[in-house]
CSV table of C-alpha atoms in Angstrom, one decimal:
chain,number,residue,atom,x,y,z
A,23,UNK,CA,75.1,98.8,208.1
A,24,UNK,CA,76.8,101.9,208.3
A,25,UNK,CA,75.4,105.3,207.5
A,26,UNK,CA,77.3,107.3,204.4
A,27,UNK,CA,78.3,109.5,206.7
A,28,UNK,CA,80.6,107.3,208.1
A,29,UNK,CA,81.4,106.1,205.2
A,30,UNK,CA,82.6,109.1,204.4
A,31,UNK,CA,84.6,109.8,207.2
A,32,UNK,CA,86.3,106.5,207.0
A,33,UNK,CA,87.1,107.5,203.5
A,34,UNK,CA,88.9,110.7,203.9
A,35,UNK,CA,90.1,109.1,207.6
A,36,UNK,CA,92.4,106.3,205.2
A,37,UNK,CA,93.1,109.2,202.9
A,38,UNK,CA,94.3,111.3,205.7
A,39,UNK,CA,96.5,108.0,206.9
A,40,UNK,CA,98.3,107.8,203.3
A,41,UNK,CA,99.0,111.4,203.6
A,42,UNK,CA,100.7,110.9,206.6
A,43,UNK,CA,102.5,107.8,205.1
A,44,UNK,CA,103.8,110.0,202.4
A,45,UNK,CA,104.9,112.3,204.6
A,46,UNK,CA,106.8,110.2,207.0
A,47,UNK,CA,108.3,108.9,203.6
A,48,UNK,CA,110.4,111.8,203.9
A,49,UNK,CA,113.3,110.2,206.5
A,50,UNK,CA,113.8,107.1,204.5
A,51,UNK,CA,114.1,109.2,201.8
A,52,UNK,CA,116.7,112.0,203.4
A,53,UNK,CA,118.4,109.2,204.0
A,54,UNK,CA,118.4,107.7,200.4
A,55,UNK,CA,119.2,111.2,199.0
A,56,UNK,CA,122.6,111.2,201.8
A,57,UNK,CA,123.0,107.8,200.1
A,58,UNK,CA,123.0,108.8,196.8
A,59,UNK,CA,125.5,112.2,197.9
A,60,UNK,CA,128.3,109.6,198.9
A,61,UNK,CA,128.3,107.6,195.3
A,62,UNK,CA,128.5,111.2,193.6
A,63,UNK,CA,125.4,110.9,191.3
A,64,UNK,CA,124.8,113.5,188.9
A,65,UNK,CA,123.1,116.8,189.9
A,66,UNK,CA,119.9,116.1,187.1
A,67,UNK,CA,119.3,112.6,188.8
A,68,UNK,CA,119.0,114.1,192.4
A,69,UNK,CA,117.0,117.3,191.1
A,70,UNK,CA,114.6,115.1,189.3
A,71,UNK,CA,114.3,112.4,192.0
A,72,UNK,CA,114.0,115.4,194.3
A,73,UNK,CA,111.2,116.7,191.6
A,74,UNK,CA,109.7,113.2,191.6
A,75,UNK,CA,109.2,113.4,195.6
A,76,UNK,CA,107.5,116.8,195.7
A,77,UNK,CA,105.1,116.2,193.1
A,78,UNK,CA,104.0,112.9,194.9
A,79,UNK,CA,103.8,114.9,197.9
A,80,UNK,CA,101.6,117.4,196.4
A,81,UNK,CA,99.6,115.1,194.9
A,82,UNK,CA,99.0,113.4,198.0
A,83,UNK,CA,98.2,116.7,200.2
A,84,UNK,CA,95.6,118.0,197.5
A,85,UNK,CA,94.1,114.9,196.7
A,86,UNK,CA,93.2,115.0,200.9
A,87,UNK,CA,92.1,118.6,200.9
A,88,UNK,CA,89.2,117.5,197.8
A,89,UNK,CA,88.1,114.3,199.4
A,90,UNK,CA,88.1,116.0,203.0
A,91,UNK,CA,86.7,119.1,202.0
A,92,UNK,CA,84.7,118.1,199.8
C-alpha cells in the first residue's frame, strides 16, 4: 500500500504531465491558427479562439502551482 506521500506526489506528478500536455498543445495549435489565416476567418473568431487557448493555459499552469504547492 502506498504511503500518502506518494500519493501525493503521483498526484501533482499526472498534474504536472497534463500541464505539459497543454503546453505542447501549442504547435498543433500554431498550426491550426496558420490554418485558419489561409481561409480568411474573421479577426473576433481568431481573438477569441486565441482567448479560449490562454485561458486554458492558465488554468492549467495555476491549477499545478495549488496542487504542487500546496
Amino acid at each position: 500500500m502506498l504511503s500518502k506521500y506518494t500519493n501525493q506526489k503521483i498526484r501533482r506528478l499526472s498534474v504536472f504531465l497534463k500541464l505539459l500536455a497543454v503546453i505542447s498543445g501549442k504547435c498543433i495549435e500554431t498550426t491550426d491558427l496558420k490554418k485558419t489565416n489561409k481561409q480568411k476567418k474573421a479577426p473576433e473568431e481568431i481573438s477569441k479562439a486565441f482567448i479560449y487557448r490562454i485561458k486554458k493555459r492558465l488554468f492549467a499552469f495555476f491549477s499545478f502551482l495549488f496542487l504542487f504547492f500546496r
